[in-house]
Short mmCIF file of C-alpha atoms and ligand atoms in Angstrom, two decimals:
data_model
loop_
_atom_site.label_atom_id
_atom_site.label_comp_id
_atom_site.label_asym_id
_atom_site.label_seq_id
_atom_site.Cartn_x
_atom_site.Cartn_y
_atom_site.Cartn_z
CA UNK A 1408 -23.31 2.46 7.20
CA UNK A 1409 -23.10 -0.74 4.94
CA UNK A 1410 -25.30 -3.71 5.39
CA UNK A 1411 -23.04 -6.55 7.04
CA UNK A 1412 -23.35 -10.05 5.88
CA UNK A 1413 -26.38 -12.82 7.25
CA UNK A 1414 -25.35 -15.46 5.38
CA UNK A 1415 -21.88 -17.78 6.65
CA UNK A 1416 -19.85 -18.05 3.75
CA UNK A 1417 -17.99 -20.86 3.37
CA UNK A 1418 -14.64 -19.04 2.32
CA UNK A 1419 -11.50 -21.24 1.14
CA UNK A 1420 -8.47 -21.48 4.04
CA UNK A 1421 -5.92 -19.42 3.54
CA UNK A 1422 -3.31 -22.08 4.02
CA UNK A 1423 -5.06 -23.97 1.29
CA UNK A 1424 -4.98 -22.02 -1.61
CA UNK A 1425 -3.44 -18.60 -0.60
CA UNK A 1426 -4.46 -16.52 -4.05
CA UNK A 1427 -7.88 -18.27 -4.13
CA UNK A 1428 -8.44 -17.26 -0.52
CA UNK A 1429 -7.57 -14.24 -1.50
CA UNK A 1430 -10.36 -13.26 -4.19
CA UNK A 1431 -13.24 -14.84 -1.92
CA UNK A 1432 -12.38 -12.61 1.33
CA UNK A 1433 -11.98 -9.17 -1.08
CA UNK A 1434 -15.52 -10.34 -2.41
CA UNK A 1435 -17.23 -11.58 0.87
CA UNK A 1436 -16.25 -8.67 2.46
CA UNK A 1437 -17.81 -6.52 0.01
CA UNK A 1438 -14.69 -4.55 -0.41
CA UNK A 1439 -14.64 -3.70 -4.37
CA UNK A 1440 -17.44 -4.63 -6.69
CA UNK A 1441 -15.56 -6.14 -10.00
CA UNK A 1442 -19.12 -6.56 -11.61
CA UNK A 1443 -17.97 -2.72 -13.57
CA UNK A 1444 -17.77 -4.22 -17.25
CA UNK A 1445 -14.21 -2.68 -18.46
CA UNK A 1446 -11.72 -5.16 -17.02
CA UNK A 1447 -9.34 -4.32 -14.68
CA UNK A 1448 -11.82 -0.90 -13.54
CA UNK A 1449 -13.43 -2.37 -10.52
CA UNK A 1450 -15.85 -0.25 -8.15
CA UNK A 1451 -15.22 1.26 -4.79
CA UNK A 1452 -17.77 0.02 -1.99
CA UNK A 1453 -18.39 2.18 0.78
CA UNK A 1454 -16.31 -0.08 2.98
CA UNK A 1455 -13.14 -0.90 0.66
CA UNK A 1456 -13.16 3.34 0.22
CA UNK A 1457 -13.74 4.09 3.80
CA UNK A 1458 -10.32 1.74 4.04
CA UNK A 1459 -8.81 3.60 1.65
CA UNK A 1460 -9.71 6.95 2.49
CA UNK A 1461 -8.05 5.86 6.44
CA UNK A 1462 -5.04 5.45 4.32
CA UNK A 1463 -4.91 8.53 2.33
CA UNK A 1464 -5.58 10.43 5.73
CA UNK A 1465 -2.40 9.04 6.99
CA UNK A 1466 -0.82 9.94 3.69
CA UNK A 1467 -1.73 13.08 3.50
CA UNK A 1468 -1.26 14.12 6.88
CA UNK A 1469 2.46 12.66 6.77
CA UNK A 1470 2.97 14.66 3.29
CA UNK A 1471 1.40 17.66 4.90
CA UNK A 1472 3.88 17.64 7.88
CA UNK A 1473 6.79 16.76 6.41
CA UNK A 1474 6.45 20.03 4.06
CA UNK A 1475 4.87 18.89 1.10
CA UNK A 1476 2.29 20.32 -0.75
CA UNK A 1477 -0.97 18.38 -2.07
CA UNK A 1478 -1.65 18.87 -6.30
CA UNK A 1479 -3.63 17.85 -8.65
CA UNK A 1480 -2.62 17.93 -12.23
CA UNK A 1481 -4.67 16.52 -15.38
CA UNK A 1482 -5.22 12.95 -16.19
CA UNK A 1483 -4.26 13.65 -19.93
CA UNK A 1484 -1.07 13.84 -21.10
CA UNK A 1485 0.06 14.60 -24.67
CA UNK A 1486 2.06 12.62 -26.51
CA UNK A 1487 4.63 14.11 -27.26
CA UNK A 1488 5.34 15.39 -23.80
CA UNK A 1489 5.48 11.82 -22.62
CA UNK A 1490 8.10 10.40 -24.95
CA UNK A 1491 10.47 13.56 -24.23
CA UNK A 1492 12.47 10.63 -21.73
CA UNK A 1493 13.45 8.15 -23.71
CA UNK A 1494 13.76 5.28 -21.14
CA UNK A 1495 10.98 6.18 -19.21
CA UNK A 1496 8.58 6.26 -22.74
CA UNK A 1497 10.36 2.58 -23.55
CA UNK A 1498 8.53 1.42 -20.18
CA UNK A 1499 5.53 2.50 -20.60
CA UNK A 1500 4.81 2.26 -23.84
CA UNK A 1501 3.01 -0.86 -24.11
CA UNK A 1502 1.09 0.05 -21.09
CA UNK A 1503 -0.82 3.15 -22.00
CA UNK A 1504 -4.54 3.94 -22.73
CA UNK A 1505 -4.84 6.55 -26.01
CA UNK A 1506 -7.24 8.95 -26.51
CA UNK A 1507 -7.30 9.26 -29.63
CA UNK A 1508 -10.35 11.71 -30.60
CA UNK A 1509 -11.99 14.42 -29.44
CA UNK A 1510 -15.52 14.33 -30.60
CA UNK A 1511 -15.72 12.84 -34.09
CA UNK A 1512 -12.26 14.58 -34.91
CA UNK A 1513 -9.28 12.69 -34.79
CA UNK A 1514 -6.40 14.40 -32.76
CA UNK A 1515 -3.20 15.70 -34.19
CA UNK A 1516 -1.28 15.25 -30.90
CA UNK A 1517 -2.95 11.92 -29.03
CA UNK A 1518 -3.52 12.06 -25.50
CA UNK A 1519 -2.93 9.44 -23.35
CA UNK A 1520 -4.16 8.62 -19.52
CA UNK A 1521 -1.61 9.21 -17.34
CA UNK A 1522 -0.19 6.40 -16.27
CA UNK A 1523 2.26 8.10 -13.66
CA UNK A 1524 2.62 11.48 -13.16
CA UNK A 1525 5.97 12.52 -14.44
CA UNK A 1526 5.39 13.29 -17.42
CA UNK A 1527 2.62 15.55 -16.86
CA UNK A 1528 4.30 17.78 -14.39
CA UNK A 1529 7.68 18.23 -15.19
CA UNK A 1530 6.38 20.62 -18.14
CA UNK A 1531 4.84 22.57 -15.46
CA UNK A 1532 7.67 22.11 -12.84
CA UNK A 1533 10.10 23.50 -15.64
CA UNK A 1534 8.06 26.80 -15.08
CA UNK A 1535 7.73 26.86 -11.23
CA UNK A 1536 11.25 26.24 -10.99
CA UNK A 1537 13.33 29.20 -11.56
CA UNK A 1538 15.71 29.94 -9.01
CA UNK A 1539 17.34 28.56 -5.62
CA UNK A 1540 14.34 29.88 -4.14
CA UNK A 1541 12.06 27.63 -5.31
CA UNK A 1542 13.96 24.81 -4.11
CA UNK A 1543 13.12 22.34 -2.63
CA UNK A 1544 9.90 21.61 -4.36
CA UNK A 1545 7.97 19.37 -2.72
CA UNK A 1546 4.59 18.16 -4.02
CA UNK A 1547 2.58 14.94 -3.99
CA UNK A 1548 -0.94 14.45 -5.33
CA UNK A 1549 -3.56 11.49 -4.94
CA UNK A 1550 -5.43 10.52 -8.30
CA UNK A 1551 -6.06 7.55 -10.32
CA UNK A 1552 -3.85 6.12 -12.82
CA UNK A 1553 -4.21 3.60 -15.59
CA UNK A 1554 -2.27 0.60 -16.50
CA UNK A 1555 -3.18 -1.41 -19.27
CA UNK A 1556 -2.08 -4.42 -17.43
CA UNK A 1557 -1.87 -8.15 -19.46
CA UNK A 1558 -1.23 -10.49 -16.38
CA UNK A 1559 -4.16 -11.54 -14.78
CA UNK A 1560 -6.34 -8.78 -12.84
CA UNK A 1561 -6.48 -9.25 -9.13
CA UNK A 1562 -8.00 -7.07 -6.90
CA UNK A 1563 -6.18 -4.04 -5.47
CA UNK A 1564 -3.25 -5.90 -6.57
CA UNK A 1565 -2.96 -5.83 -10.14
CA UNK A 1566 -5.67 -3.27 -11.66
CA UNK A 1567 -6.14 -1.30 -14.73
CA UNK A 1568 -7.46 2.00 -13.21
CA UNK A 1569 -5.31 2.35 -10.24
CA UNK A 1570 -5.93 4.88 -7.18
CA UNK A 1571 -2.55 6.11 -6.41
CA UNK A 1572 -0.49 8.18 -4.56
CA UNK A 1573 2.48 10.19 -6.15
CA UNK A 1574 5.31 12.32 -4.69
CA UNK A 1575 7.77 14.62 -6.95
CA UNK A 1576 10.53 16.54 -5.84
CA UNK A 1577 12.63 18.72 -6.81
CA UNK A 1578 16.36 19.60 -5.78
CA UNK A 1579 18.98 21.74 -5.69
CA UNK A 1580 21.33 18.52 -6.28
CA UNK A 1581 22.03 15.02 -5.84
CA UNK A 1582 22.41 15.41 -2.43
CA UNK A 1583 19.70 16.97 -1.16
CA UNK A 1584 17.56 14.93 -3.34
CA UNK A 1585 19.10 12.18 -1.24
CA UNK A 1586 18.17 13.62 1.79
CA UNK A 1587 14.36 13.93 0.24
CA UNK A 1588 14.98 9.44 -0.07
CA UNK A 1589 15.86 9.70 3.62
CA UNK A 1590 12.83 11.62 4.84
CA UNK A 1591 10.64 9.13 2.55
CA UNK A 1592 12.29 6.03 4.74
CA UNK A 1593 10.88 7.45 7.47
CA UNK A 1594 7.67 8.75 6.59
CA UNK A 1595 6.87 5.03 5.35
CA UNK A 1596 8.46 3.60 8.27
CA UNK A 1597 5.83 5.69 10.58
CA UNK A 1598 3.09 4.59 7.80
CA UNK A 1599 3.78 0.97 7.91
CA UNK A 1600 3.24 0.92 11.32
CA UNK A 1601 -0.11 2.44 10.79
CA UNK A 1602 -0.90 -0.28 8.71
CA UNK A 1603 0.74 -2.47 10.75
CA UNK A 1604 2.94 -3.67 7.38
CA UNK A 1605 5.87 -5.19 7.55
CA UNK A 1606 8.20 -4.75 4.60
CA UNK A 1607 11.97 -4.79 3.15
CA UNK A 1608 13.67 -1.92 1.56
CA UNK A 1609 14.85 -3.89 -1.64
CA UNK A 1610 16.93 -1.69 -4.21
CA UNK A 1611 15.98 -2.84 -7.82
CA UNK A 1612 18.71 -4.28 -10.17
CA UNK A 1613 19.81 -1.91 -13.12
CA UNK A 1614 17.59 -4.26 -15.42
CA UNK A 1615 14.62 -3.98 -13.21
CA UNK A 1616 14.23 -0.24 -12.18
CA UNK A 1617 11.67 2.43 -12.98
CA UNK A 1618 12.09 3.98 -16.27
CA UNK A 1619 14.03 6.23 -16.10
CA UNK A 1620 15.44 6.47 -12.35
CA UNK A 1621 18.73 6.46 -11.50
CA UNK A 1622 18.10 3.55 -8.80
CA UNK A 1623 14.28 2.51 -7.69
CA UNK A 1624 14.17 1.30 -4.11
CA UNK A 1625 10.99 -1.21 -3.85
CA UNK A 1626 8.77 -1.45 -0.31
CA UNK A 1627 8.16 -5.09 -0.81
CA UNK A 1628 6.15 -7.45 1.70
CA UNK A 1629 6.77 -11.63 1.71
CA UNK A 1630 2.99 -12.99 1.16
CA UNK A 1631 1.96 -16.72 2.63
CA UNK A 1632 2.53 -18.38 -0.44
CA UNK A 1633 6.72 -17.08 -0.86
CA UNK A 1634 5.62 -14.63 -3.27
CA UNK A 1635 6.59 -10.58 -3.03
CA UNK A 1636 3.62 -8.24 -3.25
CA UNK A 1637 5.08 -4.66 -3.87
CA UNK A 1638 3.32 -1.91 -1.83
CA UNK A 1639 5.40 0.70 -3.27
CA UNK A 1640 8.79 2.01 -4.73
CA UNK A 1641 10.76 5.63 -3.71
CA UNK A 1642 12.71 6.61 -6.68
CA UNK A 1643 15.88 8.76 -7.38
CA UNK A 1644 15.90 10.37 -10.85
CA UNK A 1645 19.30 12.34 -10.59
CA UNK A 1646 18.53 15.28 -13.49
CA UNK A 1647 17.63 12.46 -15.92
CA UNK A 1648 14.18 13.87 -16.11
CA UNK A 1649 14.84 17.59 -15.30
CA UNK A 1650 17.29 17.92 -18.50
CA UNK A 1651 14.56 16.62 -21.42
CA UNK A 1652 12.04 18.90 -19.49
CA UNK A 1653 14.71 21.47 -18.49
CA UNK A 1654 13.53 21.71 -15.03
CA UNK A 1655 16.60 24.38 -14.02
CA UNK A 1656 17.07 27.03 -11.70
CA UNK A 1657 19.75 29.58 -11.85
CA UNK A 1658 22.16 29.41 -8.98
CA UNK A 1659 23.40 32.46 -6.34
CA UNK A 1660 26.48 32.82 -9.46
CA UNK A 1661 24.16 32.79 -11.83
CA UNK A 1662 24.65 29.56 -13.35
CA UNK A 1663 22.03 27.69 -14.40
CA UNK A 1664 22.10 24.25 -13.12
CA UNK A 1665 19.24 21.31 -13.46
CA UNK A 1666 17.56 19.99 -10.62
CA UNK A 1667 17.68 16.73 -9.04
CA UNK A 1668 14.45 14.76 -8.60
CA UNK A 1669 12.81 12.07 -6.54
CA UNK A 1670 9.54 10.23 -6.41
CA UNK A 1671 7.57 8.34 -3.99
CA UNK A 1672 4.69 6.25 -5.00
CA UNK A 1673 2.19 3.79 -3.03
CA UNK A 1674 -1.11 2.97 -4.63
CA UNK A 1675 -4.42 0.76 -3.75
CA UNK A 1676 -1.95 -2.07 -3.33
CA UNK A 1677 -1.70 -1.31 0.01
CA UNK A 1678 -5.39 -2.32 0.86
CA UNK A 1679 -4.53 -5.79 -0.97
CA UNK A 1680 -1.44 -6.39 1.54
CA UNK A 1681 -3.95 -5.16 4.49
CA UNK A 1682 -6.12 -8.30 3.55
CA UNK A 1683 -3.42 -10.62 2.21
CA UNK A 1684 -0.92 -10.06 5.57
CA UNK A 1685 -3.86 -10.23 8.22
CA UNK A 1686 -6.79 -11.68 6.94
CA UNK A 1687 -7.47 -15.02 8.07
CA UNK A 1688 -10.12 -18.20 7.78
CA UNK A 1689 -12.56 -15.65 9.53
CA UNK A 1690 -12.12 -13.05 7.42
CA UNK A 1691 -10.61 -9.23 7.08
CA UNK A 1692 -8.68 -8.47 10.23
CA UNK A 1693 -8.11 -4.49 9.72
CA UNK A 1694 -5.31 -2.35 11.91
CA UNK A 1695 -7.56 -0.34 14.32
CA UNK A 1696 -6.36 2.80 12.38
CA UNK A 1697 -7.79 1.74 9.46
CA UNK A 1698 -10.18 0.16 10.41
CA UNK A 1699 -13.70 1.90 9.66
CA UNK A 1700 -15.50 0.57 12.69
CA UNK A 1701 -13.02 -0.20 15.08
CA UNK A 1702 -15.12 -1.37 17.94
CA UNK A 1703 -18.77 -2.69 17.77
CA UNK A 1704 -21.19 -3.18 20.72
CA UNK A 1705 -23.22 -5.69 20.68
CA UNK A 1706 -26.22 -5.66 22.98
CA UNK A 1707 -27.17 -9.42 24.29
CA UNK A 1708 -31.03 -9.27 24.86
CA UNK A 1709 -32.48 -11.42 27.51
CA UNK A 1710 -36.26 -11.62 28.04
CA UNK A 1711 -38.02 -9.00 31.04
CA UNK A 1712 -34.50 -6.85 30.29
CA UNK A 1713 -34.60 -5.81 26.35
CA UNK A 1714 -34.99 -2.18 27.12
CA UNK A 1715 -32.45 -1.60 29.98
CA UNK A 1716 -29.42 -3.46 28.37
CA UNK A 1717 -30.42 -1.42 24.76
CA UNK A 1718 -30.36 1.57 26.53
CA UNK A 1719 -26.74 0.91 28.28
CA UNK A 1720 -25.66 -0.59 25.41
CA UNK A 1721 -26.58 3.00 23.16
CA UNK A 1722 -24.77 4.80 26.31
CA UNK A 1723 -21.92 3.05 26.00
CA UNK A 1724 -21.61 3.49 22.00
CA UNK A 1725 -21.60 6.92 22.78
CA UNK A 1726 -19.20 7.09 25.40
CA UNK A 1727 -16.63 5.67 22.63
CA UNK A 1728 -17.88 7.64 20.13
CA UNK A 1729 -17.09 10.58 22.16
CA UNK A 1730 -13.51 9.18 23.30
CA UNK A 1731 -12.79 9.49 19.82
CA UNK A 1732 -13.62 5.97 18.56
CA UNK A 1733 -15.13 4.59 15.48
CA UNK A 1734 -18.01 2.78 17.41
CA UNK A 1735 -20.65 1.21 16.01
CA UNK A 1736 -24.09 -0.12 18.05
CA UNK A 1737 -25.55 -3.70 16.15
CA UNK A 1738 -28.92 -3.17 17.16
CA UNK A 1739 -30.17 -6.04 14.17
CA UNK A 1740 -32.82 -7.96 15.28
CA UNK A 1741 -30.81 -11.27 14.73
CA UNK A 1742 -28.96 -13.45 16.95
CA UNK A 1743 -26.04 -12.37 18.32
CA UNK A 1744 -24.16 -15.18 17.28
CA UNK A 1745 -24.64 -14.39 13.72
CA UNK A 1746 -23.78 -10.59 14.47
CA UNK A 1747 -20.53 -11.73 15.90
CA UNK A 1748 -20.02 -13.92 12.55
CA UNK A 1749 -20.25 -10.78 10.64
CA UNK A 1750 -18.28 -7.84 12.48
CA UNK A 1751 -15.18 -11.01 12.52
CA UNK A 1752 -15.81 -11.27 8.82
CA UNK A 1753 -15.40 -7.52 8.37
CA UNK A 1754 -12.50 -7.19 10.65
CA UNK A 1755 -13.57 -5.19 13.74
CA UNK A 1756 -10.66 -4.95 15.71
CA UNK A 1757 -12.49 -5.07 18.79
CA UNK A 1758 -16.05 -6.06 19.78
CA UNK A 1759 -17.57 -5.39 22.95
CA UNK A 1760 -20.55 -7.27 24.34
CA UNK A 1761 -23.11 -5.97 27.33
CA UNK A 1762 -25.50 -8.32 28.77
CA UNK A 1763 -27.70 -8.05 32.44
CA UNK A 1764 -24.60 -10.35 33.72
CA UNK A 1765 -22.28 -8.08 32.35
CA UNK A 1766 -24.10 -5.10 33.52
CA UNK A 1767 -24.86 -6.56 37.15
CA UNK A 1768 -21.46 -7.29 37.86
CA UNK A 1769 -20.23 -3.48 36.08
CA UNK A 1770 -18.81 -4.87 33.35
CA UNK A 1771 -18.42 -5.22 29.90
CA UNK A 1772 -17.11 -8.66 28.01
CA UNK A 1773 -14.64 -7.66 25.46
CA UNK A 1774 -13.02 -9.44 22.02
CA UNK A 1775 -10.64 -9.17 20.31
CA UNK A 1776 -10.18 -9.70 16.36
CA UNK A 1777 -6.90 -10.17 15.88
CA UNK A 1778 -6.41 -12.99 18.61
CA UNK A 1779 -10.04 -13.97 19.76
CA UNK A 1780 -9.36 -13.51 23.52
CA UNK A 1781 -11.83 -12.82 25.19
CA UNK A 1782 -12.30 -10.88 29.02
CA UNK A 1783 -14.38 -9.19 31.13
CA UNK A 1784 -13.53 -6.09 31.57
CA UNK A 1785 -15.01 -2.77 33.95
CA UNK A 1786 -17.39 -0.66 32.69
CA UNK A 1787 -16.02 1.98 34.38
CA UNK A 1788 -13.03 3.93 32.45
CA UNK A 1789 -14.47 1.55 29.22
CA UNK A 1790 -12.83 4.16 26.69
CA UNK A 1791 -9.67 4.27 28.40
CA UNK A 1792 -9.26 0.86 28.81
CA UNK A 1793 -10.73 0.17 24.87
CA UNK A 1794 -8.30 2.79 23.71
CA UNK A 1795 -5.38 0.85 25.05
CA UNK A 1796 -6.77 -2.33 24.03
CA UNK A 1797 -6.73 -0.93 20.64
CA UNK A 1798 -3.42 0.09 20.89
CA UNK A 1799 -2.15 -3.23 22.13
CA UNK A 1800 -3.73 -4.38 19.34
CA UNK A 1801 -1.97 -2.90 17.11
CA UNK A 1802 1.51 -3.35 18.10
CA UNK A 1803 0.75 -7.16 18.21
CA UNK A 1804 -0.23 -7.03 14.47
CA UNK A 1805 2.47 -5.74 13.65
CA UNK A 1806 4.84 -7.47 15.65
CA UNK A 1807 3.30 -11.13 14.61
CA UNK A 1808 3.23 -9.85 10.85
CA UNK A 1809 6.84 -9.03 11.10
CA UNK A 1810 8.15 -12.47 12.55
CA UNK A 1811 6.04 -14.05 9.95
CA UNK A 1812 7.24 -12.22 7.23
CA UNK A 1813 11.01 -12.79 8.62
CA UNK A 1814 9.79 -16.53 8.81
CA UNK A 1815 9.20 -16.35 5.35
CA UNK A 1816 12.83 -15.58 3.97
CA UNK A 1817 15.72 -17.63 4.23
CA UNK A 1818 19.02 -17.95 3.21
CA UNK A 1819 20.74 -20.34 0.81
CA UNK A 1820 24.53 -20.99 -0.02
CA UNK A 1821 22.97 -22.55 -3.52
CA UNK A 1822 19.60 -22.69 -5.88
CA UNK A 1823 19.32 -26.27 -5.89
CA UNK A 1824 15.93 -27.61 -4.11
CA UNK A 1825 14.61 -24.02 -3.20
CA UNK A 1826 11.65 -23.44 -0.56
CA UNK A 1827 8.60 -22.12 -1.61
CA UNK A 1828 10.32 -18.98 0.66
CA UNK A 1829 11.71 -16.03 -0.70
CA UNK A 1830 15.02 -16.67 -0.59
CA UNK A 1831 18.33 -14.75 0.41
CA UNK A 1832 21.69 -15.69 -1.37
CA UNK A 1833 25.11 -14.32 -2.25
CA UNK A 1834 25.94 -12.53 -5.55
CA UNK A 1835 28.99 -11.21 -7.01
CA UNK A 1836 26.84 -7.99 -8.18
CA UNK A 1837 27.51 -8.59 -12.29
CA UNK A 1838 24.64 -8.34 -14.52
CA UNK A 1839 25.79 -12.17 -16.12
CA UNK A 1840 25.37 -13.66 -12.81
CA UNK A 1841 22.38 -11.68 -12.08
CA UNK A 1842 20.33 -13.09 -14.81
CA UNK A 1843 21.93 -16.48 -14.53
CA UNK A 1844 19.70 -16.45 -10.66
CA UNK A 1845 16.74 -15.29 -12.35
CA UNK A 1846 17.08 -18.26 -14.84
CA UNK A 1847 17.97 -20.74 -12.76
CA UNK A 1848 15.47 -20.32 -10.13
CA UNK A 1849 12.72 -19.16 -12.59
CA UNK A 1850 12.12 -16.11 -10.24
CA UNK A 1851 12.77 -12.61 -10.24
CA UNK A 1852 15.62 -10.91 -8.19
CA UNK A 1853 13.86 -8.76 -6.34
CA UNK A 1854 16.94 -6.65 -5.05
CA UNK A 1855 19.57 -5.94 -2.45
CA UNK A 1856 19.15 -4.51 0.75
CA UNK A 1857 19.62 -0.64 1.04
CA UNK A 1858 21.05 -1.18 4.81
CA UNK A 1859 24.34 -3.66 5.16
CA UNK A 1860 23.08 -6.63 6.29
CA UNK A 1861 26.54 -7.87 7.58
CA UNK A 1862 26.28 -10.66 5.00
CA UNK A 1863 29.18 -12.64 3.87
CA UNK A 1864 29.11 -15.24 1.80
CA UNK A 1865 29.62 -16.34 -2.17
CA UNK A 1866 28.11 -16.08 -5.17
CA UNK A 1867 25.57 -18.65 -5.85
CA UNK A 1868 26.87 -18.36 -9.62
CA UNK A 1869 30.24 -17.93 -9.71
CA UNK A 1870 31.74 -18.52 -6.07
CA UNK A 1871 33.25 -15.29 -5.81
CA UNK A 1872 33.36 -13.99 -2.22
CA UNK A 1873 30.61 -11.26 -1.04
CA UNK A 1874 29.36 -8.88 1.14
CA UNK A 1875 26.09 -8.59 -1.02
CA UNK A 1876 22.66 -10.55 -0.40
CA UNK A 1877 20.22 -10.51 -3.77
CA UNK A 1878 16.48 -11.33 -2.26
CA UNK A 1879 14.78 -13.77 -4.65
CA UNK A 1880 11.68 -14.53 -4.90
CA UNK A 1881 8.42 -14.61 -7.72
CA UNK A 1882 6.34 -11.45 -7.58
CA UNK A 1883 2.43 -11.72 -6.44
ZN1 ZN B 514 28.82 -13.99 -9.60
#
């Protein structure tokens, strides 16, 4: 258990300065520790990794079910195995951390640090792929990455050493690597609501998608301040990988044929949007499945009682506990008032409080995080009635996230005098006109919607009719 806060911060509102707000919760919360002196390569607390590891638990267990098979390959790859794509190389180039010796001896192949996975398992995949049998492969693995990133560091949000998640796939064609994006919708779709994230499918522009990928979908959320924060990206490859790595199988006539590949990746990110979407002038407000405490009881002492409302309090913790919740008993020798301060600060979804009045009258005052209602509620059936209050909860975070985020987007029929929004607006779907939007508005397109939206409008360039929205907005 971590030691919660005694001192009231005074924290910047988050309608003030968003990004500023930002930094000071991640760091009053004691979430990372970005005192680690390589830039960029910030430390895991105990409670920003108990976060994380809630979130890899959901990961893995929807990877697991859905047929997929956990890896783990080597953080090194050589160099000339990364530049065998010759897009994908061009992307990442400037990007990459070299080793360069090995000892005092300088190597003849360099090694670099992965900074995505491809690269260092198609080699392999081109020997576990041999015939139909073997297909589909399905594999995903959870490792850190590294990003030599030149924009600002924020973070979760823009790192250097990057704990990430990574599927690959491999297929007997296009379209069953299709049906592999599919399944990812909707194992992100039951994620999200995990996580209580809302989010828009966005498919990238040609210009703008991964290296090497036939089309990149993005899982983009709308922060406060109009800007996109991407939480992830599910990527179709086609056999552009599986030909300069010769990923093939041979066919029931013999013929050899390549496979078709697909990737889905989500990485530390998603603990950013977790503080940036909820958070507020109080401090972390974490999804109760997430959340690493999700209920704490707080004993309120009175004088000639101590002992008796301890005790119930302890019983109570344990009745949770044994319900299956993450409870946790304050027992600090401190005010309640300042405990109360602290659990808000760290996001408790729920806290309950016992008192003599509480326990006279059978029953237990209960908060909640997300709102700050407050009500009295019996102590009989308490995990029952906690466990739905959890639930409810949830739902509501996501729900209120999601109208806020659609709150957040709006459409224009032109780019003069834009809103801080992201904004929705026709285009004719040509590259000219594309970059003539990201000129104009001085922001990046950050795609078109995968589903039809039953748009129709023109193009903000050009004035040719559509059925195509572009999302624009500048990226966090
Ligand atoms: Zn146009």
């Amino acid at each position: 258990m971590y030691t919660p806060l005694t001192l009231e911060a005074d924290i910047m509102k988050k309608a003030e300065d968003f990004s500023e707000w930002y930094n000071e919760i991640v760091e009053e919360a004691n979430l990372t520790d970005k005192r680690y002196p390589v830039k960029g390569m910030n430390v895991w607390t105990p409670y920003g990794w108990k976060i994380m590891r809630a979130i890899d638990t959901h990961i893995r267990e929807e990877f697991d079910s859905t047929g997929h098979d956990e890896v783990c390959f080597p953080l090194l790859i050589p160099e000339d195995q990364f530049a065998k794509e010759k897009e994908h190389i061009k992307g990442f180039d400037a990007e990459v951390f070299w080793v360069t010796h090995a000892g005092l001896t300088p190597l003849d192949v360099k090694l670099l640090l992965r900074p995505t996975s491809e690269t260092a398992m198609y080699p392999i995949f081109s020997l576990w792929v041999r015939s139909h049998a073997d297909l589909p492969l399905k594999t995903y693995q959870i490792v850190n990455t590294f990003r030599y990133e030149t924009k600002q560091t924020r973070a979760f949000i823009r790192v250097r050493e990057i704990h990430f998640f990574e599927s690959h796939t491999c297929h007997a064609d296009f379209e069953d690597a299709e049906r592999q994006v599919s399944e990812d919708y909707d194992i992100l779709k039951r994620l999200a609501r995990k996580w209580c994230l809302p989010y828009k499918l966005l498919k990238r522009t040609d210009w703008d998608k991964f290296p090497g990928a036939a089309y990149t979908v993005g899982i983009d959320t709308v922060l406060p301040n109009g800007r996109t924060l991407q939480l992830g990206s599910i990527h179709q490859y086609r056999d552009n990988f599986s030909k300069p790595y010769e990923i093939k199988y041979e066919d029931d006539d013999g013929q050899h044929r390549y496979a078709h590949q697909t990737t889905f990746g989500m990485s530390e990110r998603l603990v950013g949007a977790v503080v940036a979407v909820h958070g507020d002038d109080k401090g972390l407000v974490l999804p109760p499945d997430i959340a690493t405490i999700q209920i704490v009881v707080v004993p309120v002492l009175a004088k000639g009682a101590t002992e008796a409302v301890s005790e119930a309090a302890s019983k109570l913790t344990d009745e949770l506990r044994q319900a299956g919740i993450r409870a946790h008993l304050d027992e600090r020798d401190i005010r309640p008032g300042a405990k109360y301060y602290d659990w808000e600060f760290k996001g408790v979804p729920l806290r309950l409080e016992l008192g003599v009045r509480d326990m006279d009258k059978g029953m237990v005052t209960v908060v909640r995080r997300d709102t700050g209602k407050k009500q009295q509620i019996s102590r009989k059936g308490v995990a029952d009635s906690a466990k739905a209050a959890l639930g409810a909860i949830s739902e509501d975070m996501l729900a209120i996230a999601q109208t806020t985020m659609d709150g957040r987007i709006e459409t224009v029929d032109t780019l003069d005098h834009l809103p801080d929004s992201m904004v929705r607006a026709g285009w004719c779907g040509s590259e000219e006109c594309g970059h003539k939007i990201e000129d104009i508005t001085q922001r990046d397109i950050i795609g078109t919607p995968i589903e039809d939206e039953g748009f129709k409008g023109l193009c903000v360039v050009c004035g040719k009719p559509t059925t195509t929205p572009v999302y624009v907005a500048k990226a966090m």
